[in-house]
Amino acid sequence: MERTKVVVIGGGPAGLLLSHILDLNGIDNIVLEQKSRAYVLSRIRAGVLEAGSVDLLRSIGLSERMDREGKAHDGSFIVWAGSEKLLIDTMKYTGREMTAYGQTSITEDLYAARDNAGGQIIDEAEDVKPHDLVTEKPFVTYFKNGQEYKIECEFVAGCDGFHGVSRSSIPDNVLKTYEKGYPFGWLGIMSETPPLPDIVYANHDRGFALASQRNENLSRYYVQCDLDDRLEDWPDDRFWAELKARFPAEFADAIQTGPSIEKSIAPLRSFVSEPMCYGRMFLAGDSAHIVPPTGAKGLNLAFSDVYYLSLALTEYFKKNNYTYLENYSDVALRRVWGAARFSWNLTRLLHRFPSDDAFDQRTREDEMAYLSRSEKAMAAIAEQYVGLPYEH
Ligand code: RFL
Ligand code: PHB
C-alpha cells in the first residue's frame, strides 16, 4: 500500500501535464497508465495548438523543443470549390497565432519532464479502479504483473480518455451525457514528405479533406471516409488521388506524395458529460468530453481543463481553499461547451452528410459566402479557432 495526494488515472497528455504542474507546486502524485509507454508514444493524434496551450506550456518551462520545432501560423485556410480561398486569420483578428506541433512530441516532452523530476508513472497498470470517491479517504487499486496494489489519496484525477474507467465510475443518476455521432470518419495518413506551407481545410462534393503538418519533412493529411471503410480499402495510391481530387489545383499540384508511414481511421463524435466531478474525483480531457477534430480542439480542451484543475488543487493544498474545486466543473464546462459548439458547427460546414438535401447544401454554401464577405463573421471564427481565453 502507498499514499499520495493525487492519483492521476491515465498517462496521456492531460494526465502527464496535470502530474507535472502539481509536482511544480509541491503536490505529490502518482500516474497510473494502462498501456506501455511505447504504445502511448506511438499514438498519432492532434497537431495544432491554440495560443493558450502554447502559453501554458511556456509558463511551466516545457516549451524548449516546441519553440524550436513547432511552426507558428497566422491562421489556416478554408478552400471551397468554385470560390476564393479564405484565411481564418487569427493573427489579424486576435493578435494570436496557432502552432503546428504534434501531440506525439508533446507527450514525449512531458514524459521527459516527468522523468527528470523523478515523477512516478506506473505503466501497464491493469484493472485500475477508483474507490470510496464520496468519502474523504478515496483510494485506487490496480494490478501489475499479477499483483494487486492499493494507493490511498486525497483526490483522484480521471484523465483516462473516452474509454477510461473514471467517468464510468460515476453513477448513472449523477451523470448527464450529451452525444452526437457523425455518419463519417477521418482517414489520416502521415508521410515523410514536405507539407504545404499552410494548414488547409477543404470542402468538396466528394467530401472534406485536410492538409496539415508536423515538421518540414512530415506531412499529415486526412480525407472524410465512410464509417464502414477499412484501411485495406485505402492503399496509398487511392488515398493520394482522393486527397488531390478534393483540393483546388493550386493546392493539389503542390501536394508531394510518398509512402505512408502511418494510416488510421477515426470515427467522429461529439460528447459532453456533466458534471466533470464526483465526490473527490475530477475528470479532465477526453474522459469528460470528445469533439470532432475539425476545429482542432480536443487536446487544447484537455489542456484548459488541466489548467483549471491544477489551479483548484493548488488552491486547496496551499491555502486550504476548496472553492476552486467546487467550481471546477462549472468553469471547465463553459469552455468545453464553447468548443463543442464550434467543432460541431465547423464539422457541419465543411463536410458532406449522406442525409443532406439541396437546402442543406445551399445554406452551407451561403454560410461560406457570408464568411468571405463579412469581417465580423470571420472575426468570430478566428476568435474561437485560436481558442477562447481561460477564465481567471
Ligand atoms: P488520451 O490521449 O486518450 O489519454 C488517456 C490515457 O489514459 C489511458 N487509459 C487508462 N489508464 C489507466 N486505466 C484505465 N482504465 C485507462 N483507460 C485509458 C490511455 O491509455 C491513455 O494513455 O486523453 P487526454 O489525455 O485527455 O488527451 C486528449 C487528446 O488525446 C485528444 O483530445 C486529441 O488527440 C484530439 N485531437 C485533436 N486535438 C487538438 O487539440 N488539436 C488537433 O489538431 C487534434 N487532432 C485529435 C486530432 C484526435 C484525433 N483522433 C485520432 C481521435 C486528430 C485525430 C485524428
Ligand atoms: C492534425 O494536424 O492532425 C490536425 C490539424 C487540424 C485539425 C485536426 C487535426 O483540425
mmCIF file of N, CA and C in Angstrom, residues 44-47 185-202 208-225 231 234 236 238-247 250-266 293:
data_model
loop_
_atom_site.group_PDB
_atom_site.id
_atom_site.type_symbol
_atom_site.label_atom_id
_atom_site.label_comp_id
_atom_site.label_asym_id
_atom_site.label_seq_id
_atom_site.Cartn_x
_atom_site.Cartn_y
_atom_site.Cartn_z
ATOM 1 N N ILE A 44 -0.715 8.640 -32.891
ATOM 2 C CA ILE A 44 -0.613 9.903 -33.635
ATOM 3 C C ILE A 44 -1.972 10.563 -33.608
ATOM 4 N N ARG A 45 -2.039 11.734 -33.030
ATOM 5 C CA ARG A 45 -3.336 12.416 -32.935
ATOM 6 C C ARG A 45 -3.201 13.882 -33.306
ATOM 7 N N ALA A 46 -3.369 14.741 -32.310
ATOM 8 C CA ALA A 46 -3.518 16.164 -32.619
ATOM 9 C C ALA A 46 -2.252 16.788 -33.203
ATOM 10 N N GLY A 47 -2.455 17.927 -33.873
ATOM 11 C CA GLY A 47 -1.303 18.598 -34.456
ATOM 12 C C GLY A 47 -1.301 20.105 -34.318
ATOM 13 N N GLY A 185 -16.116 9.151 -41.012
ATOM 14 C CA GLY A 185 -14.904 9.197 -40.193
ATOM 15 C C GLY A 185 -13.829 9.998 -40.918
ATOM 16 N N TRP A 186 -12.657 10.096 -40.293
ATOM 17 C CA TRP A 186 -11.497 10.694 -40.955
ATOM 18 C C TRP A 186 -10.452 9.594 -41.143
ATOM 19 N N LEU A 187 -10.015 9.468 -42.404
ATOM 20 C CA LEU A 187 -8.899 8.588 -42.708
ATOM 21 C C LEU A 187 -7.660 9.472 -42.748
ATOM 22 N N GLY A 188 -6.686 9.180 -41.888
ATOM 23 C CA GLY A 188 -5.497 10.041 -41.811
ATOM 24 C C GLY A 188 -4.249 9.290 -42.203
ATOM 25 N N ILE A 189 -3.322 9.977 -42.859
ATOM 26 C CA ILE A 189 -2.011 9.365 -43.092
ATOM 27 C C ILE A 189 -0.900 10.344 -42.714
ATOM 28 N N MET A 190 0.223 9.751 -42.384
ATOM 29 C CA MET A 190 1.436 10.528 -42.133
ATOM 30 C C MET A 190 2.410 10.130 -43.234
ATOM 31 N N SER A 191 3.103 11.098 -43.806
ATOM 32 C CA SER A 191 4.119 10.732 -44.805
ATOM 33 C C SER A 191 5.339 11.631 -44.662
ATOM 34 N N GLU A 192 6.491 11.042 -44.932
ATOM 35 C CA GLU A 192 7.734 11.804 -44.804
ATOM 36 C C GLU A 192 7.974 12.588 -46.084
ATOM 37 N N THR A 193 7.135 13.586 -46.255
ATOM 38 C CA THR A 193 7.208 14.460 -47.427
ATOM 39 C C THR A 193 7.037 15.889 -46.927
ATOM 40 N N PRO A 194 7.580 16.882 -47.646
ATOM 41 C CA PRO A 194 7.388 18.268 -47.198
ATOM 42 C C PRO A 194 5.910 18.647 -47.268
ATOM 43 N N PRO A 195 5.362 19.253 -46.216
ATOM 44 C CA PRO A 195 3.941 19.613 -46.222
ATOM 45 C C PRO A 195 3.668 20.880 -47.032
ATOM 46 N N LEU A 196 2.403 21.185 -47.260
ATOM 47 C CA LEU A 196 2.046 22.505 -47.789
ATOM 48 C C LEU A 196 2.477 23.539 -46.753
ATOM 49 N N PRO A 197 2.728 24.775 -47.182
ATOM 50 C CA PRO A 197 3.181 25.770 -46.193
ATOM 51 C C PRO A 197 2.124 26.060 -45.118
ATOM 52 N N ASP A 198 0.848 25.881 -45.463
ATOM 53 C CA ASP A 198 -0.213 26.230 -44.523
ATOM 54 C C ASP A 198 -1.100 25.027 -44.227
ATOM 55 N N ILE A 199 -1.887 25.168 -43.150
ATOM 56 C CA ILE A 199 -2.904 24.157 -42.843
ATOM 57 C C ILE A 199 -4.142 24.532 -43.662
ATOM 58 N N VAL A 200 -4.654 23.565 -44.414
ATOM 59 C CA VAL A 200 -5.743 23.901 -45.340
ATOM 60 C C VAL A 200 -6.892 22.910 -45.162
ATOM 61 N N TYR A 201 -8.081 23.445 -44.850
ATOM 62 C CA TYR A 201 -9.311 22.653 -44.737
ATOM 63 C C TYR A 201 -10.058 22.785 -46.069
ATOM 64 N N ALA A 202 -10.453 21.646 -46.669
ATOM 65 C CA ALA A 202 -11.118 21.718 -47.977
ATOM 66 C C ALA A 202 -12.520 21.120 -47.927
ATOM 67 N N PHE A 208 -14.904 16.158 -47.291
ATOM 68 C CA PHE A 208 -13.917 17.016 -46.641
ATOM 69 C C PHE A 208 -12.492 16.472 -46.817
ATOM 70 N N ALA A 209 -11.504 17.354 -46.809
ATOM 71 C CA ALA A 209 -10.096 16.938 -46.757
ATOM 72 C C ALA A 209 -9.308 17.984 -45.981
ATOM 73 N N LEU A 210 -8.191 17.566 -45.419
ATOM 74 C CA LEU A 210 -7.369 18.482 -44.622
ATOM 75 C C LEU A 210 -5.892 18.216 -44.883
ATOM 76 N N ALA A 211 -5.152 19.297 -45.118
ATOM 77 C CA ALA A 211 -3.692 19.196 -45.245
ATOM 78 C C ALA A 211 -3.071 19.802 -43.999
ATOM 79 N N SER A 212 -2.320 18.987 -43.254
ATOM 80 C CA SER A 212 -1.660 19.502 -42.057
ATOM 81 C C SER A 212 -0.209 19.037 -42.034
ATOM 82 N N GLN A 213 0.453 19.219 -40.926
ATOM 83 C CA GLN A 213 1.910 19.039 -40.923
ATOM 84 C C GLN A 213 2.425 18.786 -39.525
ATOM 85 N N ARG A 214 3.587 18.192 -39.442
ATOM 86 C CA ARG A 214 4.279 18.029 -38.156
ATOM 87 C C ARG A 214 5.618 18.765 -38.158
ATOM 88 N N ASN A 215 6.381 18.612 -39.236
ATOM 89 C CA ASN A 215 7.607 19.412 -39.379
ATOM 90 C C ASN A 215 7.928 19.539 -40.869
ATOM 91 N N GLU A 216 9.123 20.072 -41.201
ATOM 92 C CA GLU A 216 9.316 20.399 -42.625
ATOM 93 C C GLU A 216 9.410 19.179 -43.522
ATOM 94 N N ASN A 217 9.551 17.994 -42.913
ATOM 95 C CA ASN A 217 9.548 16.803 -43.763
ATOM 96 C C ASN A 217 8.538 15.756 -43.285
ATOM 97 N N LEU A 218 7.508 16.211 -42.619
ATOM 98 C CA LEU A 218 6.489 15.271 -42.127
ATOM 99 C C LEU A 218 5.115 15.909 -42.331
ATOM 100 N N SER A 219 4.324 15.246 -43.184
ATOM 101 C CA SER A 219 3.001 15.795 -43.511
ATOM 102 C C SER A 219 1.916 14.914 -42.910
ATOM 103 N N ARG A 220 0.806 15.539 -42.571
ATOM 104 C CA ARG A 220 -0.360 14.815 -42.062
ATOM 105 C C ARG A 220 -1.547 15.236 -42.928
ATOM 106 N N TYR A 221 -2.202 14.254 -43.534
ATOM 107 C CA TYR A 221 -3.360 14.557 -44.377
ATOM 108 C C TYR A 221 -4.543 13.707 -43.940
ATOM 109 N N TYR A 222 -5.748 14.247 -44.147
ATOM 110 C CA TYR A 222 -6.959 13.495 -43.825
ATOM 111 C C TYR A 222 -7.960 13.621 -44.968
ATOM 112 N N VAL A 223 -8.765 12.565 -45.176
ATOM 113 C CA VAL A 223 -9.963 12.690 -46.021
ATOM 114 C C VAL A 223 -11.166 12.128 -45.258
ATOM 115 N N GLN A 224 -12.304 12.748 -45.456
ATOM 116 C CA GLN A 224 -13.560 12.201 -44.915
ATOM 117 C C GLN A 224 -13.812 10.853 -45.588
ATOM 118 N N CYS A 225 -14.140 9.814 -44.791
ATOM 119 C CA CYS A 225 -14.401 8.492 -45.381
ATOM 120 C C CYS A 225 -15.685 7.917 -44.797
ATOM 121 N N LEU A 231 -9.017 0.009 -43.580
ATOM 122 C CA LEU A 231 -7.720 0.504 -44.070
ATOM 123 C C LEU A 231 -7.323 -0.202 -45.369
ATOM 124 N N TRP A 234 -8.000 1.343 -48.623
ATOM 125 C CA TRP A 234 -7.324 2.604 -48.935
ATOM 126 C C TRP A 234 -5.814 2.438 -49.122
ATOM 127 N N ASP A 236 -2.191 3.463 -50.565
ATOM 128 C CA ASP A 236 -1.688 4.844 -50.677
ATOM 129 C C ASP A 236 -2.126 5.537 -51.971
ATOM 130 N N ARG A 238 -4.729 5.207 -53.803
ATOM 131 C CA ARG A 238 -6.111 5.684 -53.766
ATOM 132 C C ARG A 238 -6.214 6.916 -52.855
ATOM 133 N N PHE A 239 -5.505 6.861 -51.722
ATOM 134 C CA PHE A 239 -5.571 7.992 -50.794
ATOM 135 C C PHE A 239 -5.109 9.286 -51.467
ATOM 136 N N TRP A 240 -3.925 9.213 -52.094
ATOM 137 C CA TRP A 240 -3.373 10.447 -52.690
ATOM 138 C C TRP A 240 -4.279 10.977 -53.798
ATOM 139 N N ALA A 241 -4.825 10.061 -54.613
ATOM 140 C CA ALA A 241 -5.687 10.501 -55.715
ATOM 141 C C ALA A 241 -6.938 11.186 -55.141
ATOM 142 N N GLU A 242 -7.496 10.606 -54.093
ATOM 143 C CA GLU A 242 -8.710 11.168 -53.499
ATOM 144 C C GLU A 242 -8.414 12.511 -52.832
ATOM 145 N N LEU A 243 -7.281 12.562 -52.138
ATOM 146 C CA LEU A 243 -6.904 13.815 -51.459
ATOM 147 C C LEU A 243 -6.774 14.940 -52.482
ATOM 148 N N LYS A 244 -6.033 14.667 -53.550
ATOM 149 C CA LYS A 244 -5.793 15.718 -54.546
ATOM 150 C C LYS A 244 -7.084 16.125 -55.240
ATOM 151 N N ALA A 245 -7.983 15.153 -55.429
ATOM 152 C CA ALA A 245 -9.248 15.471 -56.110
ATOM 153 C C ALA A 245 -10.094 16.450 -55.286
ATOM 154 N N ARG A 246 -9.864 16.490 -53.976
ATOM 155 C CA ARG A 246 -10.708 17.339 -53.125
ATOM 156 C C ARG A 246 -10.141 18.750 -52.927
ATOM 157 N N PHE A 247 -8.910 18.991 -53.401
ATOM 158 C CA PHE A 247 -8.329 20.341 -53.288
ATOM 159 C C PHE A 247 -8.347 21.037 -54.643
ATOM 160 N N GLU A 250 -4.450 24.691 -57.287
ATOM 161 C CA GLU A 250 -3.364 25.462 -56.648
ATOM 162 C C GLU A 250 -2.725 24.673 -55.494
ATOM 163 N N PHE A 251 -3.561 23.966 -54.731
ATOM 164 C CA PHE A 251 -3.047 23.183 -53.598
ATOM 165 C C PHE A 251 -2.719 21.749 -54.015
ATOM 166 N N ALA A 252 -3.621 21.159 -54.824
ATOM 167 C CA ALA A 252 -3.436 19.746 -55.216
ATOM 168 C C ALA A 252 -2.077 19.564 -55.896
ATOM 169 N N ASP A 253 -1.744 20.511 -56.789
ATOM 170 C CA ASP A 253 -0.492 20.372 -57.540
ATOM 171 C C ASP A 253 0.731 20.476 -56.622
ATOM 172 N N ALA A 254 0.559 21.158 -55.496
ATOM 173 C CA ALA A 254 1.710 21.364 -54.587
ATOM 174 C C ALA A 254 1.860 20.227 -53.568
ATOM 175 N N ILE A 255 0.879 19.334 -53.506
ATOM 176 C CA ILE A 255 0.977 18.245 -52.521
ATOM 177 C C ILE A 255 2.011 17.226 -52.992
ATOM 178 N N GLN A 256 3.004 16.974 -52.151
ATOM 179 C CA GLN A 256 4.039 15.988 -52.511
ATOM 180 C C GLN A 256 3.675 14.645 -51.893
ATOM 181 N N THR A 257 3.561 13.641 -52.732
ATOM 182 C CA THR A 257 3.132 12.329 -52.249
ATOM 183 C C THR A 257 4.336 11.448 -51.937
ATOM 184 N N GLY A 258 4.094 10.392 -51.190
ATOM 185 C CA GLY A 258 5.158 9.444 -50.827
ATOM 186 C C GLY A 258 4.520 8.319 -50.049
ATOM 187 N N PRO A 259 5.300 7.304 -49.675
ATOM 188 C CA PRO A 259 4.697 6.190 -48.932
ATOM 189 C C PRO A 259 4.178 6.655 -47.569
ATOM 190 N N SER A 260 3.053 6.125 -47.139
ATOM 191 C CA SER A 260 2.546 6.499 -45.814
ATOM 192 C C SER A 260 3.352 5.749 -44.759
ATOM 193 N N ILE A 261 3.622 6.414 -43.634
ATOM 194 C CA ILE A 261 4.297 5.714 -42.529
ATOM 195 C C ILE A 261 3.290 5.399 -41.416
ATOM 196 N N GLU A 262 2.087 5.924 -41.548
ATOM 197 C CA GLU A 262 1.014 5.597 -40.602
ATOM 198 C C GLU A 262 -0.288 5.875 -41.320
ATOM 199 N N LYS A 263 -1.290 5.051 -41.010
ATOM 200 C CA LYS A 263 -2.599 5.247 -41.642
ATOM 201 C C LYS A 263 -3.644 4.770 -40.642
ATOM 202 N N SER A 264 -4.652 5.588 -40.386
ATOM 203 C CA SER A 264 -5.666 5.155 -39.411
ATOM 204 C C SER A 264 -6.997 5.820 -39.723
ATOM 205 N N ILE A 265 -8.061 5.203 -39.219
ATOM 206 C CA ILE A 265 -9.403 5.764 -39.411
ATOM 207 C C ILE A 265 -9.970 6.105 -38.039
ATOM 208 N N ALA A 266 -10.463 7.337 -37.885
ATOM 209 C CA ALA A 266 -11.063 7.745 -36.608
ATOM 210 C C ALA A 266 -12.524 8.124 -36.852
ATOM 211 N N PRO A 293 -12.545 16.363 -34.686
ATOM 212 C CA PRO A 293 -11.262 17.059 -34.795
ATOM 213 C C PRO A 293 -11.274 18.299 -35.690
#
